[in-house]
Coordinates of C-alpha atoms in Angstrom, one line a residue:
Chain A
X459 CA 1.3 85.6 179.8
X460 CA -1.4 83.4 178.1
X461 CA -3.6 84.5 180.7
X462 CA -3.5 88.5 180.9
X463 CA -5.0 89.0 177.2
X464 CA -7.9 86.3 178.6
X465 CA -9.4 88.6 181.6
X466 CA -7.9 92.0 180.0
X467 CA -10.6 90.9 177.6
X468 CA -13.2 89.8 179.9
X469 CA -12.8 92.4 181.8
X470 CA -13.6 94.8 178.7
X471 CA -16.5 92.8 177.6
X472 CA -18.0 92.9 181.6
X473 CA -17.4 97.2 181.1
X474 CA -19.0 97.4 177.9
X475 CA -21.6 94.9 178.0
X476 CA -22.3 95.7 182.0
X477 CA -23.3 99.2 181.3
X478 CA -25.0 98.5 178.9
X479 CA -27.4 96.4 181.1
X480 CA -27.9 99.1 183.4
X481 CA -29.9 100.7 180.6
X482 CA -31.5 98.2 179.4
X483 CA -32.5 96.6 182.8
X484 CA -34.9 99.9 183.6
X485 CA -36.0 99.6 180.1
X486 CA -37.2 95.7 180.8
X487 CA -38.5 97.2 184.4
X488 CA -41.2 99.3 182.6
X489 CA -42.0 96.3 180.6
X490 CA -42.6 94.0 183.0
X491 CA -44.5 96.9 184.9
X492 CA -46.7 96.9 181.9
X493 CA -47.4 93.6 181.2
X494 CA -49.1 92.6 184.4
X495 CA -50.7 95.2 184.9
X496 CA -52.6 94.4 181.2
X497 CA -53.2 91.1 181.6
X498 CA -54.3 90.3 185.1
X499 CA -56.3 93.3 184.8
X500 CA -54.1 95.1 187.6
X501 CA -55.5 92.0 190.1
X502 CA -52.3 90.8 190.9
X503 CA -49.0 91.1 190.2
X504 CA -48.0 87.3 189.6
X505 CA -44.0 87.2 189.4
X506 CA -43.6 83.6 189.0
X507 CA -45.7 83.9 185.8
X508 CA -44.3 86.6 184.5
X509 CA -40.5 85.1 184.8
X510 CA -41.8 82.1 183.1
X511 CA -43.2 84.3 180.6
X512 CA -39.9 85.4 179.8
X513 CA -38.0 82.4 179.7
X514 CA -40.1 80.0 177.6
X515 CA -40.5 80.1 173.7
X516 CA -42.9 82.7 172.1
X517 CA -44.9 82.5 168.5
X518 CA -44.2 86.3 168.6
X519 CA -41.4 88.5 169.9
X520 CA -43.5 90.8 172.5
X521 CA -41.5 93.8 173.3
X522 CA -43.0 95.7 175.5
X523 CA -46.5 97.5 176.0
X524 CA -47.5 100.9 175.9
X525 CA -50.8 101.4 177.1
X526 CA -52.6 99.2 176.2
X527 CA -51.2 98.5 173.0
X528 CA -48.7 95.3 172.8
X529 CA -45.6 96.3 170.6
X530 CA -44.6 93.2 169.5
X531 CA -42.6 91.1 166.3
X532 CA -45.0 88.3 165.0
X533 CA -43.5 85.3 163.9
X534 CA -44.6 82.6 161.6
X535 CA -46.3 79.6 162.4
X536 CA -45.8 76.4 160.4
X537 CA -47.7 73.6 161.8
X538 CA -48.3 69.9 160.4
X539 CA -51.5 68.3 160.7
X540 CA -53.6 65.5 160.0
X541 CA -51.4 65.7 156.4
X542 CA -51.6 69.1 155.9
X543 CA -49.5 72.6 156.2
X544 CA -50.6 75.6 157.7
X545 CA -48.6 78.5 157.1
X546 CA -50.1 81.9 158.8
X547 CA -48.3 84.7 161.1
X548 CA -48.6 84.6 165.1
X549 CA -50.4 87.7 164.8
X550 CA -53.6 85.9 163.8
X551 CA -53.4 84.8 167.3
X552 CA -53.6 88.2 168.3
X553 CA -51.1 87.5 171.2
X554 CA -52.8 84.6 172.3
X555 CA -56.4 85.7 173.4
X556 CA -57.8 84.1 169.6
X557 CA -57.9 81.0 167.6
X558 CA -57.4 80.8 164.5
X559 CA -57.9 77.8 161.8
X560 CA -59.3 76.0 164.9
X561 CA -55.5 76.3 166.4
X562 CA -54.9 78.3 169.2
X563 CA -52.1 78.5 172.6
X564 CA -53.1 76.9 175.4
X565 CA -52.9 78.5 178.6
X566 CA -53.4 75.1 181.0
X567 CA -52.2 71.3 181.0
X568 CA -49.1 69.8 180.1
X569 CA -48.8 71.5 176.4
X570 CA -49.2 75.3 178.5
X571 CA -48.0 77.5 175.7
X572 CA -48.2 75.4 172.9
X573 CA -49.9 75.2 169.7
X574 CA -53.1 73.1 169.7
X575 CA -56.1 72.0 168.3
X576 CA -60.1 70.9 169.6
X577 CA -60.1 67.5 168.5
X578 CA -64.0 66.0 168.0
X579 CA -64.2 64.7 171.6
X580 CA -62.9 67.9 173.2
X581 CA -59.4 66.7 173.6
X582 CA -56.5 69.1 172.8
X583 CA -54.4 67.5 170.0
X584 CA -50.6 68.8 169.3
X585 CA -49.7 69.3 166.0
X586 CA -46.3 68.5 164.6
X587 CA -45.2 72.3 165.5
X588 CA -42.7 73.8 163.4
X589 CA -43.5 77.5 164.2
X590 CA -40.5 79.6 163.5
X591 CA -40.4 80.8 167.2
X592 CA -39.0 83.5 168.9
X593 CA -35.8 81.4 169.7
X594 CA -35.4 80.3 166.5
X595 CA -35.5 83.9 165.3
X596 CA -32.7 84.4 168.1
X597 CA -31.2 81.5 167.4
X598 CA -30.7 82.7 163.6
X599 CA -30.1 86.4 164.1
X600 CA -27.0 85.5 166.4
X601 CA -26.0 82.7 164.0
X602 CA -25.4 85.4 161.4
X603 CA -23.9 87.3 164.2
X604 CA -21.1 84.7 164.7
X605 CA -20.9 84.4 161.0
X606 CA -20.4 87.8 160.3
X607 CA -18.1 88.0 163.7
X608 CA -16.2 84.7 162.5
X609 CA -15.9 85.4 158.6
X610 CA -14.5 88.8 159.1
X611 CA -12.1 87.5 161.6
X612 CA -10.8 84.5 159.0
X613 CA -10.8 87.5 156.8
X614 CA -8.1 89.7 158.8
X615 CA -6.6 86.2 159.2
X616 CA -5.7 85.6 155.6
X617 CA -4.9 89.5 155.5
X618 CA -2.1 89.6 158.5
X619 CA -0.7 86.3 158.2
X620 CA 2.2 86.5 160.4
X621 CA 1.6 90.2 162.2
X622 CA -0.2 90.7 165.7
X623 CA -4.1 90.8 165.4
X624 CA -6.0 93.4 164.7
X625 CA -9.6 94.6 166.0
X626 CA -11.9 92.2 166.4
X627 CA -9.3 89.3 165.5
X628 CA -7.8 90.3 168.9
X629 CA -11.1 90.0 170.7
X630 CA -11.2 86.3 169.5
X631 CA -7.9 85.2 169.4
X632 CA -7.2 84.9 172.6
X633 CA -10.7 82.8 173.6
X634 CA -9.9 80.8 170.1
X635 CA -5.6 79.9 171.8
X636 CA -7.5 79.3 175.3
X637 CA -9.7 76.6 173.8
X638 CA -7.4 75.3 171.8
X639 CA -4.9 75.4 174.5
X640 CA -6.1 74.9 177.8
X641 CA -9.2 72.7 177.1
X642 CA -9.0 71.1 173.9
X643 CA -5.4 69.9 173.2
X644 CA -5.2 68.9 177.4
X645 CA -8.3 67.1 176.9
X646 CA -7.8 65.3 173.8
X647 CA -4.6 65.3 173.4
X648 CA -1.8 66.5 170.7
X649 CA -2.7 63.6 168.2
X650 CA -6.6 63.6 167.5
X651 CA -7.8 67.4 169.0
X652 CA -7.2 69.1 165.4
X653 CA -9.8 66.9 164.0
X654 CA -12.5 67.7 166.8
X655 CA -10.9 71.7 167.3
X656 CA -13.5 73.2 165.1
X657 CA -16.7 71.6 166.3
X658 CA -15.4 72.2 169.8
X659 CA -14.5 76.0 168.9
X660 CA -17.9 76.3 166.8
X661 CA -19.2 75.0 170.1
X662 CA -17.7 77.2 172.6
X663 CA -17.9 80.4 170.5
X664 CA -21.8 79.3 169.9
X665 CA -22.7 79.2 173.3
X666 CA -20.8 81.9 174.6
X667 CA -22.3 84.4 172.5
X668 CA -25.8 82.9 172.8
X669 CA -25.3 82.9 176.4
X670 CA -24.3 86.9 176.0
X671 CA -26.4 87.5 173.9
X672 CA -29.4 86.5 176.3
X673 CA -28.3 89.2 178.4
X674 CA -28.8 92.2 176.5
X675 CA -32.9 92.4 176.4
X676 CA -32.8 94.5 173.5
X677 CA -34.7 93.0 170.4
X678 CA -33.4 91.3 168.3
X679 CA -31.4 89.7 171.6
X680 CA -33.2 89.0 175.3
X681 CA -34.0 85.3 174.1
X682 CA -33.3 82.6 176.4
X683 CA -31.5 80.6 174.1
X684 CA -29.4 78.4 175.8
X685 CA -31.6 78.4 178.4
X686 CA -34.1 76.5 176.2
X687 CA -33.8 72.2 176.6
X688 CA -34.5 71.9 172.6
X689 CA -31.6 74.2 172.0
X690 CA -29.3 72.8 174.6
X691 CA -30.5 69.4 173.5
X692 CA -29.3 69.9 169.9
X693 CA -26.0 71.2 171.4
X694 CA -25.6 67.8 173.5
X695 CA -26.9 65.4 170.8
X696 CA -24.4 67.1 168.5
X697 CA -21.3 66.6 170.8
X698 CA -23.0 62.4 171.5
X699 CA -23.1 62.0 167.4
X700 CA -19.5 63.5 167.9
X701 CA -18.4 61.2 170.1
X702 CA -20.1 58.3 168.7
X703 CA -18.3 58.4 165.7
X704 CA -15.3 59.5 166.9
X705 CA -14.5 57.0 169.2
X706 CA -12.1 54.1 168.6
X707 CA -12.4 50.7 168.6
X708 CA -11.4 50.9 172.4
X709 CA -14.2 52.9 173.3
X710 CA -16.4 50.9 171.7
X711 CA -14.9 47.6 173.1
X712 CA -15.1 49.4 176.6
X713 CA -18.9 50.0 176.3
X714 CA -19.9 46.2 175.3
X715 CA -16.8 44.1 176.6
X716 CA -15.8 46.5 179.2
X717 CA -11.8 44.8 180.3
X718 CA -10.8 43.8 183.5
X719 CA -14.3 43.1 184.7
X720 CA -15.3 39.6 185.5
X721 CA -16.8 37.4 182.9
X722 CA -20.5 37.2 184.8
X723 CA -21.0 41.0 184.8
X724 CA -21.6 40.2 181.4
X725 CA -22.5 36.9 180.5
X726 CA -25.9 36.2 180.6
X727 CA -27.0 38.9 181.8
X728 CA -25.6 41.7 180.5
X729 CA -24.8 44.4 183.4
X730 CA -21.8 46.1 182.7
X731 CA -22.5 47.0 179.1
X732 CA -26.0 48.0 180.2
X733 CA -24.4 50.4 182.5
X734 CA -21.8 51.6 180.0
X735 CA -24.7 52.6 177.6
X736 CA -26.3 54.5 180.5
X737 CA -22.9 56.2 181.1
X738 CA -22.7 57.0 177.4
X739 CA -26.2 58.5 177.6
X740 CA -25.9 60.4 180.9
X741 CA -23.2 62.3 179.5
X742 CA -25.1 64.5 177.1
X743 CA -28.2 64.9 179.5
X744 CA -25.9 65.9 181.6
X745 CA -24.4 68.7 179.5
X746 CA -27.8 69.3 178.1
X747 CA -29.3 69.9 181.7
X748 CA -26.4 71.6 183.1
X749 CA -26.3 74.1 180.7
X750 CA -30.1 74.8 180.8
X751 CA -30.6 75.0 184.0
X752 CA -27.3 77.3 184.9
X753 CA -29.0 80.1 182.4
X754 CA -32.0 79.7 183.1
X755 CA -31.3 80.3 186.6
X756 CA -29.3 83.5 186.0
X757 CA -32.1 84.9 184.5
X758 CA -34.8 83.8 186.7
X759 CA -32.7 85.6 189.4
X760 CA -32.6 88.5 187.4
X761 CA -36.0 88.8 186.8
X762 CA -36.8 87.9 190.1
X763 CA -35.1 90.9 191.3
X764 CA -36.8 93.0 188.9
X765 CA -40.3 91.8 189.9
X766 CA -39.5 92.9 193.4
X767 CA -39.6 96.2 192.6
X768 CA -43.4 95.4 191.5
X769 CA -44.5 93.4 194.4
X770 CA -43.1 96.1 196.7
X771 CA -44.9 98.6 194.6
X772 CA -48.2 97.0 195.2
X773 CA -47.9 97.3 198.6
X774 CA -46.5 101.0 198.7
X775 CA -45.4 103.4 196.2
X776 CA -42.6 104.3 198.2
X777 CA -41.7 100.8 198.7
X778 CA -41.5 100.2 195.0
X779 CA -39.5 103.1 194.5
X780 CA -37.4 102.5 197.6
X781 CA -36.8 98.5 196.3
X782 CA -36.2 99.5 192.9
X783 CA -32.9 101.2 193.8
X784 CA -32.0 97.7 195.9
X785 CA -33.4 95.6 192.9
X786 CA -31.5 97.8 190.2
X787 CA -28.3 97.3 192.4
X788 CA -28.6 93.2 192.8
X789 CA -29.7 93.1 189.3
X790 CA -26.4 94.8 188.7
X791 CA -24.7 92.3 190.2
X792 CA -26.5 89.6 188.9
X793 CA -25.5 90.4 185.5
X794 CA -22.5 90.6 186.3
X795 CA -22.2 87.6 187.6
X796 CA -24.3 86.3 184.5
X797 CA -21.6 87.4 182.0
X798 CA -18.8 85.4 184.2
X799 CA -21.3 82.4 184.0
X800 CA -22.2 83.1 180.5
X801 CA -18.5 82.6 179.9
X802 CA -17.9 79.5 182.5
X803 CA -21.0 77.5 181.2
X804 CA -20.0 77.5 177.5
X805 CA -16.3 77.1 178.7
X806 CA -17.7 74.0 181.0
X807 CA -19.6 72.3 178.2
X808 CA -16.4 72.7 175.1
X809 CA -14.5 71.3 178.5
X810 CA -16.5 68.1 179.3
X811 CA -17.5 67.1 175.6
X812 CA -13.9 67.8 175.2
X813 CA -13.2 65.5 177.7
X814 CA -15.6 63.0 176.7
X815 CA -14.5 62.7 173.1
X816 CA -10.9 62.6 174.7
X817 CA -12.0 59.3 176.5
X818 CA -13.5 58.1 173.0
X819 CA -10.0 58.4 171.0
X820 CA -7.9 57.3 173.9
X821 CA -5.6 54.4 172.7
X822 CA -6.0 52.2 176.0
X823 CA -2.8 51.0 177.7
X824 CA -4.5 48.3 178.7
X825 CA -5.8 46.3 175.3
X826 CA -3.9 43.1 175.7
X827 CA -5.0 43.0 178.9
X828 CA -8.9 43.1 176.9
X829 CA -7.7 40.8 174.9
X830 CA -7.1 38.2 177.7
X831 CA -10.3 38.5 179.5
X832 CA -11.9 38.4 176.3
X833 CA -10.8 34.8 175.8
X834 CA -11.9 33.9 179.1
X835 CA -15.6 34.9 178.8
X836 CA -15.8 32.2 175.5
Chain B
X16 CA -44.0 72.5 182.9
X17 CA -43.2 74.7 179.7
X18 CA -40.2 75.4 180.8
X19 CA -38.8 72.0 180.1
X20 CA -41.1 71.0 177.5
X21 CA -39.1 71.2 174.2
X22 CA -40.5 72.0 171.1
X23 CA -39.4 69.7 167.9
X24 CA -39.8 73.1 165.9
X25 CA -37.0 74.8 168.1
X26 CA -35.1 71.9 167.9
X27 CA -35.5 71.5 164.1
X28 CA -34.8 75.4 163.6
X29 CA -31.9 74.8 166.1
X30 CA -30.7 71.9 164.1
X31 CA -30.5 73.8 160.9
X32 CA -28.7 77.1 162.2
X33 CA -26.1 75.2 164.3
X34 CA -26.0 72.9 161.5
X35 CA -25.1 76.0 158.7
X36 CA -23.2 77.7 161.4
X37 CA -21.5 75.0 161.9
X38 CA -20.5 74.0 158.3
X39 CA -19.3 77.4 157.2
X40 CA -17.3 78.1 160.1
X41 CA -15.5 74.8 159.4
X42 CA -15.2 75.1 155.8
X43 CA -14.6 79.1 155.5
X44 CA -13.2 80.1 159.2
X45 CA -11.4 77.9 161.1
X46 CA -8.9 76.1 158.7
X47 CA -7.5 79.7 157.7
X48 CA -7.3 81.1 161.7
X49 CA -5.9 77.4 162.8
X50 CA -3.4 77.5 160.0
X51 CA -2.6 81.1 160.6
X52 CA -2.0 80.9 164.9
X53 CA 0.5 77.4 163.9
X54 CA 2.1 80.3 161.2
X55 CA 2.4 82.6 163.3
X56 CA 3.8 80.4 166.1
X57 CA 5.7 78.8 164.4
X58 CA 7.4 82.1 162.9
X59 CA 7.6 83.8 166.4
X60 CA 9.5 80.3 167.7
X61 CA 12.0 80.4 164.4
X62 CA 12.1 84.5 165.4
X63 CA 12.7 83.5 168.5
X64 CA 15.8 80.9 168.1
X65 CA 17.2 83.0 165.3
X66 CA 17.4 85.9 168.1
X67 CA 18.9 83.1 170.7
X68 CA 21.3 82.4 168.0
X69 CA 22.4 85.9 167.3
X70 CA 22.4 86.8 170.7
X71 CA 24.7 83.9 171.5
X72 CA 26.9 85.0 168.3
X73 CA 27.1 88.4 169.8
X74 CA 28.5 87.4 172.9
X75 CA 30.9 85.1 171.4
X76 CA 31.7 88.1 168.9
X77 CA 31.9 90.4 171.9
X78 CA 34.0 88.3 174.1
X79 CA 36.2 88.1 170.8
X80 CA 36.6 91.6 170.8
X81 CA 37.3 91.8 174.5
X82 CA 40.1 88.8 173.8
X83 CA 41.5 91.1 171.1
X84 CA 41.2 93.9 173.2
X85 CA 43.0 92.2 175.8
X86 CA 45.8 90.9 173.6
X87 CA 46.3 94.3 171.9
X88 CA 46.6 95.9 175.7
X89 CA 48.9 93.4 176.3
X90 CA 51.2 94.2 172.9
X91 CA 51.3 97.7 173.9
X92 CA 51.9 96.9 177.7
X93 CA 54.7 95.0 176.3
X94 CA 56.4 97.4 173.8
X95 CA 56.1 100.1 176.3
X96 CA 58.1 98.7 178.8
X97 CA 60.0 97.0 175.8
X98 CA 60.4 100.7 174.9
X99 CA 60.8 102.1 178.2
X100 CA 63.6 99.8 178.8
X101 CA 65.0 100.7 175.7
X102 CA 64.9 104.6 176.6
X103 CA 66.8 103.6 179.9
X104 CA 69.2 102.1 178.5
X105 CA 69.8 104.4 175.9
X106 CA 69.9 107.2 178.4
X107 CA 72.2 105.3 180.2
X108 CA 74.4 105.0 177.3
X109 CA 74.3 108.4 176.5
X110 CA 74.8 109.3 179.4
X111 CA 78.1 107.5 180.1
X112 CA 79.3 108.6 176.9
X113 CA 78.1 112.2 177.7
X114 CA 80.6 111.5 180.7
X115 CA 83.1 110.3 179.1
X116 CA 82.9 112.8 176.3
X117 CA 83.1 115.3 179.5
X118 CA 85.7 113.9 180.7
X119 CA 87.8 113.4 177.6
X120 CA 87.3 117.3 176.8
X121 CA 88.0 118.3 180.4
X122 CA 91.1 116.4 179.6
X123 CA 92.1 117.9 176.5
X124 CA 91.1 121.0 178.2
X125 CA 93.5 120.3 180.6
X126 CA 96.1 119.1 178.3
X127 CA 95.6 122.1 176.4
X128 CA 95.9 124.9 179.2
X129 CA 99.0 122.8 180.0
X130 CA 99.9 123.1 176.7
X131 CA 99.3 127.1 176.5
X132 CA 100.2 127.4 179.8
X133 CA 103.7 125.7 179.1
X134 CA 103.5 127.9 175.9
X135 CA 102.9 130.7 178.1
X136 CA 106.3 130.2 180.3
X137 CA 108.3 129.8 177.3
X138 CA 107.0 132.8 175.6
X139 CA 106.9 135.0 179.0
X140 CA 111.1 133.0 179.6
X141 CA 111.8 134.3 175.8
X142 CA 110.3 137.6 176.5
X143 CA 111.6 137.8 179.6
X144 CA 115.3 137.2 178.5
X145 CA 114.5 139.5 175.6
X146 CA 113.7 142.1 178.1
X147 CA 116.6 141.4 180.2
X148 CA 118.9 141.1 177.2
X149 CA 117.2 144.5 175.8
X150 CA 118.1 146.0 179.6
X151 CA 121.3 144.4 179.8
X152 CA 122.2 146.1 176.2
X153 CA 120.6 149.2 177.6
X154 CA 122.8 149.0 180.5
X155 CA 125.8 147.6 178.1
X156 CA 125.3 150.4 175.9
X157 CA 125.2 152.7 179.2
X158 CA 128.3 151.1 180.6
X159 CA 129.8 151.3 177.4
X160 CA 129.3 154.8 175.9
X161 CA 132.6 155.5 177.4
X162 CA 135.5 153.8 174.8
X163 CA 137.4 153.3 177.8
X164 CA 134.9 150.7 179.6
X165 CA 134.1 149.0 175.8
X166 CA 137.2 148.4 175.7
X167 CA 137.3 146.9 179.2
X168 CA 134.3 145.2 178.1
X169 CA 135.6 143.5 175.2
X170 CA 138.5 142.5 176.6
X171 CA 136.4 140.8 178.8
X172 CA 134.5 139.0 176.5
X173 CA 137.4 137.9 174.6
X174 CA 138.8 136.5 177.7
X175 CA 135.5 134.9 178.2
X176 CA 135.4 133.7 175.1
X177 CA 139.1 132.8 175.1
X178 CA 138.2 130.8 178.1
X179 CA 135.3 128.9 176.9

């Protein structure tokens, strides 16, 4: 019973959401036709580049070209340096070919992409980059999605009370009862999840929709969000800070005086705890990677399939044409596929910091027993 | 290499919407649609038990009834026969008095054609001796037109009578 709502709405999401992409997918295939053809001066058509293109962080939001004009959002860029602000739009770049206040984007070396400077002996110096990029546009365009999505909900929530949910309240509900019950309340348990349910719900629903909303490449949405290691990063740092100072005494006693281990795993030299703090800090790279690199991959995938169509095309019309309708089909699938993952990767990370925090607030069974081998090691 | 080469920008930009989306959600959203799903719950598992509880009430109720039911059926099983029993008997009654009735008029019946019957004799005796008186005094007068056989005739009688 819990569980027919779950995929009856799943299953209307992948419908609505999966046709969509159909649409939008030829749309991005004449956009990726475009831009390589622009800028490697119909050379060659380099796929690899143009995925990463469309993975990484942008100054501006490039839509598509037409001709040989770029349609494209800029963005501004804030940058720190050497004690001073500069404020100016990406556009002064004008996409990348210009510099501009003696800043410009590299295009080689370790900082490929990023904002930097000549400095006087020909080394390329980094300012302290706070460019309001095109992820961070994303980022805040489907924050006030969720917040307009979430405050109307909490809305119809104070307006039903008692009665069965309405609208978009019965869209949520059943992802907001799954979390609660399924994941959070099994993994914390019934004493201490309430405190940690709306972090782990803000969580959930944040990636989720993020994830989602990577899928449709329609501007404002198409960014890789959680596909990006800053963004993903924040997300893992948030659920470490979480569990940091949620945990008990326990945990903490488990991390530097770990019980039931003998006395010289920790006395002089200090191993166990050492590998305790590297447990505690593997746990967010973990989620951090995990859920980087499991977007990131769906959409490499997808945009690999996409670029066939090109590659083929170079060779042959015929072939391009005759690959597109293969490409179109896997792409398909892909997103398909993408929207399951979109919902298992967000359901994964809510699950495991979940479970971590669960560890952190555990009352240990075993604490006398700690106490014992705590004498011994004096 | 870009592709996992994080910007502090992002991450500060990331910081602050995660952060205000964050803080509103848990100040404005979820208090009000935690509190409502315990409500609701809550209500639906009172609903529930209250229904239990009626349900079970019904049945007892019902099986009441069907006890009453039973009993009444029984009552009137019982005052039928009580009453059928009643019916024999007094059709047993009725009839042996209806007998005896019928046999105490057959009786009288009897009696009484006796009775006329006897009457009957007498009357048809009397008016048989009438008769023969009225045809013996036909024949006396007869006999007796002439004065010489009245006179024989009442000579007679005298004797008779003499001899009497």
């Amino acid at each position: 019973m819990k569980e027919s709502p779950f995929w009856r709405f799943i299953l209307v999401l992948v419908l609505t959401v999966g046709t969509l992409q159909v649409f939008a997918n030829e749309e991005q295939a004449t956009a990726t036709h475009e831009t390589p053809g622009e800028q490697h001066a119909e050379a060659d058509f380099n796929p690899g580049e143009v995925i990463i293109e469309h993975l990484v962080d942008a100054y501006e939001w490039h839509i598509a070209n037409i001709g040989h004009t770029h349609i494209s959002v800029p963005l501004p860029v804030i940058l720190y340096d050497e004690g001073q602000w500069h404020f100016f739009m990406s556009s002064k770049f004008h996409h990348g070919k210009e510099s501009y206040k003696g800043f410009y984007i590299t295009h080689t070396g370790m900082q490929k992409g990023k904002i930097v400077r000549k400095a006087a002996d020909g080394t390329e110096v980094k300012p302290l980059d706070f460019s309001f990029t095109k992820n961070a546009f994303a980022i805040f365009v489907s924050s006030a999605v969720i917040l307009l999505i979430f405050l109307s909900v909490a809305r119809s929530y104070k307006k039903t009370k008692r009665h069965a949910p309405k609208g978009l309240q019965s869209l949520v509900e059943p992802l907001i009862i799954f979390i609660r019950d399924e994941v959070v309340k099994t993994s914390i348990g019934e004493k201490h999840y309430l405190k940690f349910l709306p972090y782990l719900l803000t969580v959930f629903f944040f990636i989720f929709l993020n994830n989602v909303m990577g899928l449709i490449p329609i501007f404002p949405f198409g960014a890789n969000i959680t596909g990006n290691l800053a963004v993903t990063g924040v997300l893992a740092i948030c659920t470490f800070l979480t569990v940091s100072f949620g945990g008990n005494k326990n945990y903490w006693m488990h991390i530097f005086n770990t019980p039931g281990v003998p006395w010289w795993l920790k006395i002089p030299i200090p191993l166990m705890p050492i590998i305790e703090i590297v447990g505690m800090l593997t746990k967010p790279f973990v989620l951090m990677v995990r859920l980087f690199a499991n977007i990131t991959a769906g959409h490499i995938i997808i945009l690999g399939f996409v670029s066939l169509i090109f590659v083929f095309g170079k060779t042959s019309l015929y072939a391009g044409y005759g690959m597109s309708i293969l490409s179109v089909a896997l792409s398909i699938f892909m997103n398909f596929l993408e929207l399951l993952v979109a919902f298992i990767q967000a359901y994964v990370f809510t699950l495991l910091s979940s479970i971590f925090i669960g560890m952190a607030v555990e009352e240990h069974a075993h604490e006398e027993h700690a106490h014992d081998d705590h004498h011994d090691s004096h | 290499m870009e592709l996992i080469n994080p910007g502090i920008g992002l991450i500060f930009w990331m910081s602050l919407a995660f952060g205000i989306v964050f803080f509103i959600l848990k100040k404005f959203v979820w208090p009000p649609i935690i509190q409502a799903l315990n409500d609701r719950e809550r209500h639906i598992e009172e609903a529930l038990q209250a229904a239990d509880i009626a349900h079970e009430e019904m049945k007892k109720l019902k099986l009441d009834n069907e006890q009453l039911l039973k009993d009444a059926k029984e009552e009137r099983d019982a005052i039928m026969t009580e009453a059928r029993k009643i019916r024999e008997k007094m059709l047993e009654e009725a009839r042996v008095k209806a007998n005896q009735e019928a046999d105490r008029i057959v009786e009288s019946a009897k009696e009484r054609i006796n009775h006329e019957r006897l009457a009957a004799m007498t009357d048809i005796k009397n008016q048989i001796a009438e008769i023969s008186i009225e045809v013996a005094e036909r024949i006396l007068r007869e006999k007796l037109t002439a004065p010489k056989s009245q006179q024989e005739y009442i000579e007679r009688l005298l004797n008779e009578k003499q001899l009497n």
